[in-house]
Amino acid sequence: MNSAVNCGKDSMPDVWVVVIAVIILMVAYAYISAKLKARKLRKSREKSLPFIEDNVRPGVLYNVCLSDGRRFECIQLLGCSTAEDGQFSFFGWEGMLVLKRENEKRIFLKQSAVRYIEEI
């Protein structure tokens, strides 16, 4: 009688190994399937409209249009600034875009306020 009860208990860890193996295989299948689907989608997207590696550059003249309709014309992009500890910054104005006018005056814009930038 003891041998029959022990036989059933010894097979229980084998069941858990199978369950865990199935779960791991399902996760691996989902990961690989998602990667293949993303790759297929990217390739079909590139056929219709290719990606361009070009970006804004400092020292080039731009027209900057803001979300509220204002425009800054013939402006140079200097870069971005971040508020460090100990510096005065307005609430929520971290990561500002720094522009320079023709008269050497600087303009600090909140990056989310820029609608588009046009190269001259």
Short mmCIF file of N, CA, C and O in Angstrom, two decimals:
data_model
loop_
_atom_site.label_atom_id
_atom_site.label_comp_id
_atom_site.label_asym_id
_atom_site.label_seq_id
_atom_site.Cartn_x
_atom_site.Cartn_y
_atom_site.Cartn_z
N MET A 1 0.82 -1.18 0.00
CA MET A 1 0.00 0.00 0.00
C MET A 1 0.87 1.26 0.00
O MET A 1 0.54 2.21 -0.69
N ASN A 2 1.94 1.21 0.75
CA ASN A 2 2.84 2.36 0.77
C ASN A 2 3.49 2.60 -0.58
O ASN A 2 3.74 3.74 -0.96
N SER A 3 3.79 1.53 -1.31
CA SER A 3 4.45 1.70 -2.60
C SER A 3 3.52 2.37 -3.62
O SER A 3 3.96 3.14 -4.45
N ALA A 4 2.23 2.13 -3.55
CA ALA A 4 1.28 2.75 -4.47
C ALA A 4 1.13 4.23 -4.16
O ALA A 4 1.03 5.06 -5.06
N VAL A 5 1.14 4.62 -2.89
CA VAL A 5 1.03 6.02 -2.51
C VAL A 5 2.30 6.77 -2.87
O VAL A 5 2.26 7.89 -3.37
N ASN A 6 3.45 6.17 -2.68
CA ASN A 6 4.72 6.81 -3.03
C ASN A 6 4.86 6.99 -4.53
O ASN A 6 5.45 7.95 -5.00
N CYS A 7 4.34 6.09 -5.32
CA CYS A 7 4.42 6.17 -6.77
C CYS A 7 3.69 7.43 -7.27
O CYS A 7 4.18 8.12 -8.14
N GLY A 8 2.54 7.72 -6.71
CA GLY A 8 1.78 8.90 -7.11
C GLY A 8 2.47 10.18 -6.69
O GLY A 8 2.43 11.17 -7.40
N LYS A 9 3.14 10.21 -5.57
CA LYS A 9 3.80 11.42 -5.09
C LYS A 9 5.08 11.71 -5.87
O LYS A 9 5.47 12.84 -6.03
N ASP A 10 5.75 10.69 -6.36
CA ASP A 10 6.99 10.90 -7.11
C ASP A 10 6.73 11.50 -8.48
O ASP A 10 7.56 12.20 -9.04
N SER A 11 5.57 11.27 -9.06
CA SER A 11 5.28 11.79 -10.40
C SER A 11 4.82 13.26 -10.35
O SER A 11 4.77 13.91 -11.38
N MET A 12 4.48 13.76 -9.18
CA MET A 12 4.01 15.14 -9.06
C MET A 12 5.06 16.17 -9.48
O MET A 12 4.74 17.10 -10.21
N PRO A 13 6.34 16.05 -9.07
CA PRO A 13 7.34 17.02 -9.55
C PRO A 13 7.50 16.98 -11.06
O PRO A 13 7.79 18.00 -11.68
N ASP A 14 7.31 15.82 -11.69
CA ASP A 14 7.40 15.73 -13.14
C ASP A 14 6.31 16.55 -13.82
O ASP A 14 6.53 17.16 -14.86
N VAL A 15 5.13 16.59 -13.24
CA VAL A 15 4.03 17.37 -13.78
C VAL A 15 4.38 18.86 -13.73
O VAL A 15 4.14 19.60 -14.69
N TRP A 16 4.94 19.31 -12.62
CA TRP A 16 5.32 20.72 -12.50
C TRP A 16 6.42 21.10 -13.49
O TRP A 16 6.41 22.19 -14.03
N VAL A 17 7.33 20.19 -13.73
CA VAL A 17 8.38 20.45 -14.73
C VAL A 17 7.76 20.63 -16.11
O VAL A 17 8.12 21.54 -16.86
N VAL A 18 6.80 19.80 -16.44
CA VAL A 18 6.12 19.90 -17.73
C VAL A 18 5.34 21.21 -17.82
O VAL A 18 5.38 21.92 -18.84
N VAL A 19 4.63 21.57 -16.76
CA VAL A 19 3.84 22.82 -16.75
C VAL A 19 4.76 24.02 -16.92
O VAL A 19 4.49 24.93 -17.71
N ILE A 20 5.86 24.06 -16.19
CA ILE A 20 6.80 25.19 -16.27
C ILE A 20 7.44 25.24 -17.66
O ILE A 20 7.60 26.32 -18.24
N ALA A 21 7.78 24.07 -18.21
CA ALA A 21 8.37 24.04 -19.56
C ALA A 21 7.39 24.57 -20.60
O ALA A 21 7.77 25.32 -21.50
N VAL A 22 6.12 24.21 -20.47
CA VAL A 22 5.11 24.70 -21.41
C VAL A 22 4.96 26.22 -21.30
O VAL A 22 4.87 26.92 -22.31
N ILE A 23 4.96 26.73 -20.08
CA ILE A 23 4.84 28.19 -19.88
C ILE A 23 6.04 28.90 -20.50
O ILE A 23 5.88 29.92 -21.18
N ILE A 24 7.24 28.39 -20.29
CA ILE A 24 8.44 29.01 -20.86
C ILE A 24 8.40 28.97 -22.38
O ILE A 24 8.74 29.96 -23.05
N LEU A 25 7.97 27.87 -22.94
CA LEU A 25 7.85 27.78 -24.40
C LEU A 25 6.82 28.76 -24.94
O LEU A 25 7.01 29.36 -26.01
N MET A 26 5.71 28.94 -24.24
CA MET A 26 4.68 29.89 -24.67
C MET A 26 5.21 31.32 -24.64
O MET A 26 4.94 32.12 -25.55
N VAL A 27 5.96 31.67 -23.59
CA VAL A 27 6.54 33.01 -23.50
C VAL A 27 7.55 33.22 -24.62
O VAL A 27 7.57 34.28 -25.27
N ALA A 28 8.40 32.23 -24.88
CA ALA A 28 9.38 32.35 -25.96
C ALA A 28 8.68 32.49 -27.31
O ALA A 28 9.09 33.31 -28.15
N TYR A 29 7.61 31.71 -27.55
CA TYR A 29 6.86 31.81 -28.80
C TYR A 29 6.25 33.20 -28.95
O TYR A 29 6.30 33.78 -30.03
N ALA A 30 5.66 33.73 -27.88
CA ALA A 30 5.05 35.06 -27.94
C ALA A 30 6.10 36.12 -28.24
O ALA A 30 5.86 37.05 -29.04
N TYR A 31 7.27 36.03 -27.62
CA TYR A 31 8.34 37.00 -27.84
C TYR A 31 8.82 36.96 -29.29
O TYR A 31 8.92 37.99 -29.95
N ILE A 32 9.10 35.77 -29.80
CA ILE A 32 9.58 35.63 -31.18
C ILE A 32 8.51 36.07 -32.17
O ILE A 32 8.80 36.75 -33.16
N SER A 33 7.27 35.72 -31.91
CA SER A 33 6.17 36.11 -32.79
C SER A 33 6.02 37.63 -32.84
O SER A 33 5.81 38.21 -33.91
N ALA A 34 6.13 38.30 -31.70
CA ALA A 34 6.02 39.76 -31.66
C ALA A 34 7.17 40.42 -32.42
O ALA A 34 6.96 41.41 -33.14
N LYS A 35 8.38 39.88 -32.27
CA LYS A 35 9.53 40.44 -32.99
C LYS A 35 9.36 40.27 -34.50
O LYS A 35 9.65 41.20 -35.27
N LEU A 36 8.90 39.11 -34.94
CA LEU A 36 8.69 38.89 -36.37
C LEU A 36 7.60 39.79 -36.92
O LEU A 36 7.71 40.32 -38.03
N LYS A 37 6.54 39.97 -36.17
CA LYS A 37 5.45 40.85 -36.62
C LYS A 37 5.92 42.30 -36.72
O LYS A 37 5.60 42.99 -37.68
N ALA A 38 6.71 42.75 -35.74
CA ALA A 38 7.23 44.12 -35.77
C ALA A 38 8.18 44.32 -36.95
O ALA A 38 8.18 45.36 -37.60
N ARG A 39 8.99 43.30 -37.23
CA ARG A 39 9.92 43.39 -38.35
C ARG A 39 9.16 43.46 -39.68
O ARG A 39 9.49 44.25 -40.56
N LYS A 40 8.12 42.65 -39.81
CA LYS A 40 7.31 42.66 -41.02
C LYS A 40 6.61 44.01 -41.20
O LYS A 40 6.57 44.56 -42.30
N LEU A 41 6.09 44.55 -40.12
CA LEU A 41 5.42 45.85 -40.16
C LEU A 41 6.40 46.96 -40.53
O LEU A 41 6.09 47.84 -41.33
N ARG A 42 7.61 46.91 -39.97
CA ARG A 42 8.63 47.93 -40.28
C ARG A 42 9.03 47.86 -41.75
O ARG A 42 9.17 48.89 -42.40
N LYS A 43 9.20 46.65 -42.29
CA LYS A 43 9.58 46.52 -43.69
C LYS A 43 8.49 47.03 -44.62
O LYS A 43 8.78 47.68 -45.62
N SER A 44 7.23 46.74 -44.31
CA SER A 44 6.15 47.26 -45.15
C SER A 44 6.03 48.77 -45.03
O SER A 44 5.70 49.45 -46.00
N ARG A 45 6.33 49.31 -43.86
CA ARG A 45 6.31 50.77 -43.65
C ARG A 45 7.43 51.43 -44.45
O ARG A 45 7.24 52.48 -45.06
N GLU A 46 8.62 50.81 -44.48
CA GLU A 46 9.75 51.38 -45.22
C GLU A 46 9.50 51.37 -46.72
O GLU A 46 10.03 52.23 -47.43
N LYS A 47 8.72 50.43 -47.22
CA LYS A 47 8.41 50.40 -48.65
C LYS A 47 7.54 51.58 -49.05
O LYS A 47 7.69 52.14 -50.12
N SER A 48 6.61 51.95 -48.19
CA SER A 48 5.70 53.03 -48.53
C SER A 48 6.32 54.41 -48.30
O SER A 48 6.15 55.31 -49.10
N LEU A 49 7.06 54.58 -47.20
CA LEU A 49 7.68 55.86 -46.89
C LEU A 49 8.97 55.59 -46.12
O LEU A 49 8.92 55.18 -44.96
N PRO A 50 10.13 55.80 -46.73
CA PRO A 50 11.39 55.44 -46.06
C PRO A 50 11.72 56.38 -44.90
O PRO A 50 11.29 57.53 -44.86
N PHE A 51 12.50 55.85 -43.95
CA PHE A 51 12.97 56.64 -42.82
C PHE A 51 14.18 57.45 -43.25
O PHE A 51 15.02 56.97 -44.02
N ILE A 52 14.30 58.66 -42.73
CA ILE A 52 15.43 59.54 -43.03
C ILE A 52 16.18 59.79 -41.74
O ILE A 52 15.59 60.07 -40.69
N GLU A 53 17.48 59.70 -41.79
CA GLU A 53 18.33 59.87 -40.61
C GLU A 53 18.69 61.32 -40.34
O GLU A 53 19.48 61.61 -39.46
N ASP A 54 18.16 62.27 -41.12
CA ASP A 54 18.50 63.68 -40.98
C ASP A 54 17.86 64.25 -39.72
O ASP A 54 16.81 63.81 -39.29
N ASN A 55 18.50 65.25 -39.13
CA ASN A 55 18.00 65.87 -37.92
C ASN A 55 18.40 67.34 -37.91
O ASN A 55 19.20 67.77 -38.74
N VAL A 56 17.86 68.13 -36.97
CA VAL A 56 18.27 69.52 -36.85
C VAL A 56 19.71 69.59 -36.36
O VAL A 56 20.17 68.73 -35.62
N ARG A 57 20.43 70.63 -36.82
CA ARG A 57 21.83 70.78 -36.47
C ARG A 57 22.07 72.18 -35.92
O ARG A 57 21.45 73.14 -36.37
N PRO A 58 22.96 72.31 -34.97
CA PRO A 58 23.30 73.64 -34.46
C PRO A 58 24.06 74.44 -35.51
O PRO A 58 24.79 73.88 -36.33
N GLY A 59 23.86 75.75 -35.51
CA GLY A 59 24.57 76.62 -36.43
C GLY A 59 23.87 76.86 -37.74
O GLY A 59 24.28 77.70 -38.52
N VAL A 60 22.80 76.14 -38.03
CA VAL A 60 22.03 76.31 -39.26
C VAL A 60 20.84 77.22 -38.95
O VAL A 60 20.30 77.19 -37.85
N LEU A 61 20.45 78.05 -39.92
CA LEU A 61 19.32 78.95 -39.71
C LEU A 61 18.00 78.22 -39.92
O LEU A 61 17.83 77.44 -40.86
N TYR A 62 17.05 78.49 -39.00
CA TYR A 62 15.74 77.85 -39.03
C TYR A 62 14.65 78.88 -38.79
O TYR A 62 14.88 79.93 -38.19
N ASN A 63 13.44 78.55 -39.23
CA ASN A 63 12.23 79.23 -38.81
C ASN A 63 11.54 78.28 -37.83
O ASN A 63 11.30 77.12 -38.16
N VAL A 64 11.22 78.79 -36.64
CA VAL A 64 10.60 77.96 -35.61
C VAL A 64 9.18 78.45 -35.41
O VAL A 64 8.95 79.63 -35.13
N CYS A 65 8.21 77.56 -35.56
CA CYS A 65 6.80 77.89 -35.36
C CYS A 65 6.32 77.23 -34.07
O CYS A 65 6.53 76.05 -33.86
N LEU A 66 5.68 78.03 -33.22
CA LEU A 66 5.19 77.54 -31.93
C LEU A 66 3.74 77.10 -32.05
O LEU A 66 3.04 77.43 -33.00
N SER A 67 3.28 76.37 -31.06
CA SER A 67 1.91 75.86 -31.05
C SER A 67 0.87 76.96 -31.00
O SER A 67 -0.24 76.78 -31.50
N ASP A 68 1.22 78.11 -30.44
CA ASP A 68 0.24 79.20 -30.37
C ASP A 68 0.26 80.09 -31.61
O ASP A 68 -0.43 81.10 -31.66
N GLY A 69 1.06 79.73 -32.63
CA GLY A 69 1.06 80.47 -33.88
C GLY A 69 2.21 81.45 -34.04
O GLY A 69 2.45 81.95 -35.13
N ARG A 70 2.92 81.77 -32.97
CA ARG A 70 4.06 82.69 -33.10
C ARG A 70 5.18 82.01 -33.87
O ARG A 70 5.32 80.80 -33.84
N ARG A 71 5.97 82.84 -34.57
CA ARG A 71 7.11 82.33 -35.36
C ARG A 71 8.37 83.09 -35.00
O ARG A 71 8.34 84.29 -34.78
N PHE A 72 9.46 82.37 -34.96
CA PHE A 72 10.78 82.97 -34.83
C PHE A 72 11.50 82.66 -36.13
O PHE A 72 11.69 81.50 -36.48
N GLU A 73 11.90 83.72 -36.87
CA GLU A 73 12.51 83.52 -38.17
C GLU A 73 14.00 83.81 -38.11
O GLU A 73 14.45 84.67 -37.34
N CYS A 74 14.75 83.13 -38.95
CA CYS A 74 16.22 83.26 -39.03
C CYS A 74 16.86 83.06 -37.66
O CYS A 74 17.58 83.92 -37.15
N ILE A 75 16.58 81.94 -37.06
CA ILE A 75 17.05 81.60 -35.72
C ILE A 75 18.05 80.46 -35.82
O ILE A 75 17.88 79.54 -36.61
N GLN A 76 19.12 80.53 -35.02
CA GLN A 76 20.05 79.42 -34.92
C GLN A 76 19.69 78.57 -33.72
O GLN A 76 19.36 79.09 -32.66
N LEU A 77 19.77 77.27 -33.86
CA LEU A 77 19.56 76.35 -32.75
C LEU A 77 20.89 76.17 -32.03
O LEU A 77 21.87 75.75 -32.65
N LEU A 78 20.93 76.48 -30.75
CA LEU A 78 22.16 76.26 -29.98
C LEU A 78 22.16 74.89 -29.33
O LEU A 78 23.19 74.26 -29.18
N GLY A 79 20.99 74.43 -28.89
CA GLY A 79 20.90 73.12 -28.26
C GLY A 79 19.79 73.09 -27.23
O GLY A 79 18.87 73.90 -27.25
N CYS A 80 19.90 72.17 -26.28
CA CYS A 80 18.92 72.00 -25.22
C CYS A 80 19.59 72.24 -23.88
O CYS A 80 20.77 71.97 -23.71
N SER A 81 18.82 72.74 -22.93
CA SER A 81 19.34 72.94 -21.59
C SER A 81 18.52 72.11 -20.61
O SER A 81 17.35 71.85 -20.84
N THR A 82 19.17 71.71 -19.53
CA THR A 82 18.47 71.00 -18.46
C THR A 82 18.75 71.74 -17.17
O THR A 82 19.84 72.24 -16.94
N ALA A 83 17.76 71.79 -16.32
CA ALA A 83 17.92 72.44 -15.02
C ALA A 83 18.65 71.50 -14.07
O ALA A 83 18.21 70.37 -13.85
N GLU A 84 19.77 71.95 -13.56
CA GLU A 84 20.52 71.15 -12.60
C GLU A 84 20.17 71.59 -11.19
O GLU A 84 19.55 72.62 -10.99
N ASP A 85 20.57 70.79 -10.22
CA ASP A 85 20.31 71.13 -8.83
C ASP A 85 20.95 72.46 -8.48
O ASP A 85 22.09 72.74 -8.82
N GLY A 86 20.21 73.31 -7.82
CA GLY A 86 20.72 74.59 -7.39
C GLY A 86 20.45 75.71 -8.37
O GLY A 86 20.62 76.87 -8.05
N GLN A 87 20.02 75.40 -9.59
CA GLN A 87 19.70 76.44 -10.55
C GLN A 87 18.23 76.81 -10.43
O GLN A 87 17.39 75.98 -10.12
N PHE A 88 17.95 78.07 -10.72
CA PHE A 88 16.56 78.51 -10.71
C PHE A 88 15.89 78.03 -11.98
O PHE A 88 16.42 78.19 -13.07
N SER A 89 14.76 77.41 -11.85
CA SER A 89 13.98 77.04 -13.03
C SER A 89 12.50 77.17 -12.69
O SER A 89 12.09 76.95 -11.56
N PHE A 90 11.73 77.52 -13.69
CA PHE A 90 10.29 77.59 -13.51
C PHE A 90 9.75 76.18 -13.38
O PHE A 90 10.33 75.23 -13.86
N PHE A 91 8.61 76.07 -12.79
CA PHE A 91 7.98 74.76 -12.60
C PHE A 91 7.66 74.14 -13.96
O PHE A 91 6.97 74.73 -14.77
N GLY A 92 8.18 72.96 -14.22
CA GLY A 92 7.87 72.25 -15.45
C GLY A 92 8.60 72.76 -16.68
O GLY A 92 8.21 72.46 -17.79
N TRP A 93 9.66 73.54 -16.50
CA TRP A 93 10.38 74.09 -17.65
C TRP A 93 11.73 73.43 -17.84
O TRP A 93 12.65 74.02 -18.39
N GLU A 94 11.88 72.19 -17.40
CA GLU A 94 13.12 71.48 -17.61
C GLU A 94 13.23 71.07 -19.07
O GLU A 94 12.24 70.85 -19.73
N GLY A 95 14.43 70.98 -19.58
CA GLY A 95 14.65 70.58 -20.97
C GLY A 95 14.19 71.62 -21.95
O GLY A 95 13.32 71.38 -22.76
N MET A 96 14.78 72.82 -21.87
CA MET A 96 14.37 73.91 -22.75
C MET A 96 15.22 73.92 -24.00
O MET A 96 16.38 73.54 -24.00
N LEU A 97 14.63 74.37 -25.09
CA LEU A 97 15.31 74.53 -26.36
C LEU A 97 15.93 75.93 -26.38
O LEU A 97 15.24 76.92 -26.11
N VAL A 98 17.22 76.03 -26.68
CA VAL A 98 17.92 77.32 -26.67
C VAL A 98 18.16 77.75 -28.11
O VAL A 98 18.79 77.04 -28.89
N LEU A 99 17.64 78.94 -28.45
CA LEU A 99 17.78 79.52 -29.78
C LEU A 99 18.58 80.81 -29.68
O LEU A 99 18.64 81.44 -28.62
N LYS A 100 19.16 81.25 -30.80
CA LYS A 100 19.90 82.52 -30.81
C LYS A 100 19.45 83.35 -31.99
O LYS A 100 19.41 82.89 -33.12
N ARG A 101 19.09 84.62 -31.69
CA ARG A 101 18.67 85.56 -32.73
C ARG A 101 19.88 86.12 -33.46
O ARG A 101 21.01 85.91 -33.06
N GLU A 102 19.61 86.89 -34.52
CA GLU A 102 20.69 87.53 -35.27
C GLU A 102 21.44 88.56 -34.42
O GLU A 102 22.61 88.80 -34.65
N ASN A 103 20.75 89.17 -33.44
CA ASN A 103 21.40 90.17 -32.59
C ASN A 103 22.06 89.54 -31.37
O ASN A 103 22.33 90.23 -30.39
N GLU A 104 22.32 88.22 -31.43
CA GLU A 104 23.02 87.46 -30.39
C GLU A 104 22.21 87.25 -29.11
O GLU A 104 22.72 86.74 -28.13
N LYS A 105 20.96 87.68 -29.07
CA LYS A 105 20.10 87.42 -27.91
C LYS A 105 19.61 85.98 -27.96
O LYS A 105 19.32 85.44 -29.01
N ARG A 106 19.51 85.38 -26.78
CA ARG A 106 19.07 83.98 -26.70
C ARG A 106 17.59 83.90 -26.37
O ARG A 106 17.05 84.73 -25.67
N ILE A 107 16.98 82.85 -26.88
CA ILE A 107 15.58 82.56 -26.61
C ILE A 107 15.53 81.16 -26.00
O ILE A 107 16.13 80.23 -26.53
N PHE A 108 14.82 81.04 -24.89
CA PHE A 108 14.66 79.74 -24.23
C PHE A 108 13.20 79.33 -24.38
O PHE A 108 12.31 80.02 -23.90
N LEU A 109 12.96 78.21 -25.06
CA LEU A 109 11.61 77.73 -25.31
C LEU A 109 11.40 76.39 -24.66
O LEU A 109 12.29 75.54 -24.66
N LYS A 110 10.20 76.20 -24.14
CA LYS A 110 9.81 74.88 -23.67
C LYS A 110 9.66 73.98 -24.90
O LYS A 110 9.02 74.36 -25.88
N GLN A 111 10.28 72.82 -24.88
CA GLN A 111 10.31 71.97 -26.07
C GLN A 111 8.92 71.56 -26.53
O GLN A 111 8.66 71.42 -27.72
N SER A 112 7.99 71.42 -25.62
CA SER A 112 6.64 71.01 -25.99
C SER A 112 5.87 72.14 -26.68
O SER A 112 4.82 71.90 -27.28
N ALA A 113 6.38 73.39 -26.63
CA ALA A 113 5.71 74.52 -27.27
C ALA A 113 6.01 74.61 -28.76
O ALA A 113 5.34 75.32 -29.49
N VAL A 114 7.01 73.88 -29.24
CA VAL A 114 7.41 73.95 -30.66
C VAL A 114 6.51 73.04 -31.48
O VAL A 114 6.34 71.86 -31.17
N ARG A 115 5.89 73.61 -32.51
CA ARG A 115 5.06 72.82 -33.41
C ARG A 115 5.91 72.23 -34.53
O ARG A 115 5.85 71.06 -34.81
N TYR A 116 6.70 73.09 -35.20
CA TYR A 116 7.60 72.56 -36.22
C TYR A 116 8.79 73.50 -36.40
O TYR A 116 8.77 74.65 -35.99
N ILE A 117 9.85 72.95 -37.01
CA ILE A 117 11.07 73.71 -37.28
C ILE A 117 11.35 73.57 -38.77
O ILE A 117 11.40 72.46 -39.31
N GLU A 118 11.53 74.72 -39.42
CA GLU A 118 11.74 74.75 -40.87
C GLU A 118 13.15 75.25 -41.17
O GLU A 118 13.56 76.30 -40.70
N GLU A 119 13.91 74.47 -41.94
CA GLU A 119 15.26 74.88 -42.29
C GLU A 119 15.19 75.91 -43.42
O GLU A 119 14.41 75.78 -44.35
N ILE A 120 16.02 76.93 -43.31
CA ILE A 120 16.05 77.99 -44.34
C ILE A 120 17.10 77.64 -45.38
O ILE A 120 18.17 77.24 -45.09
#
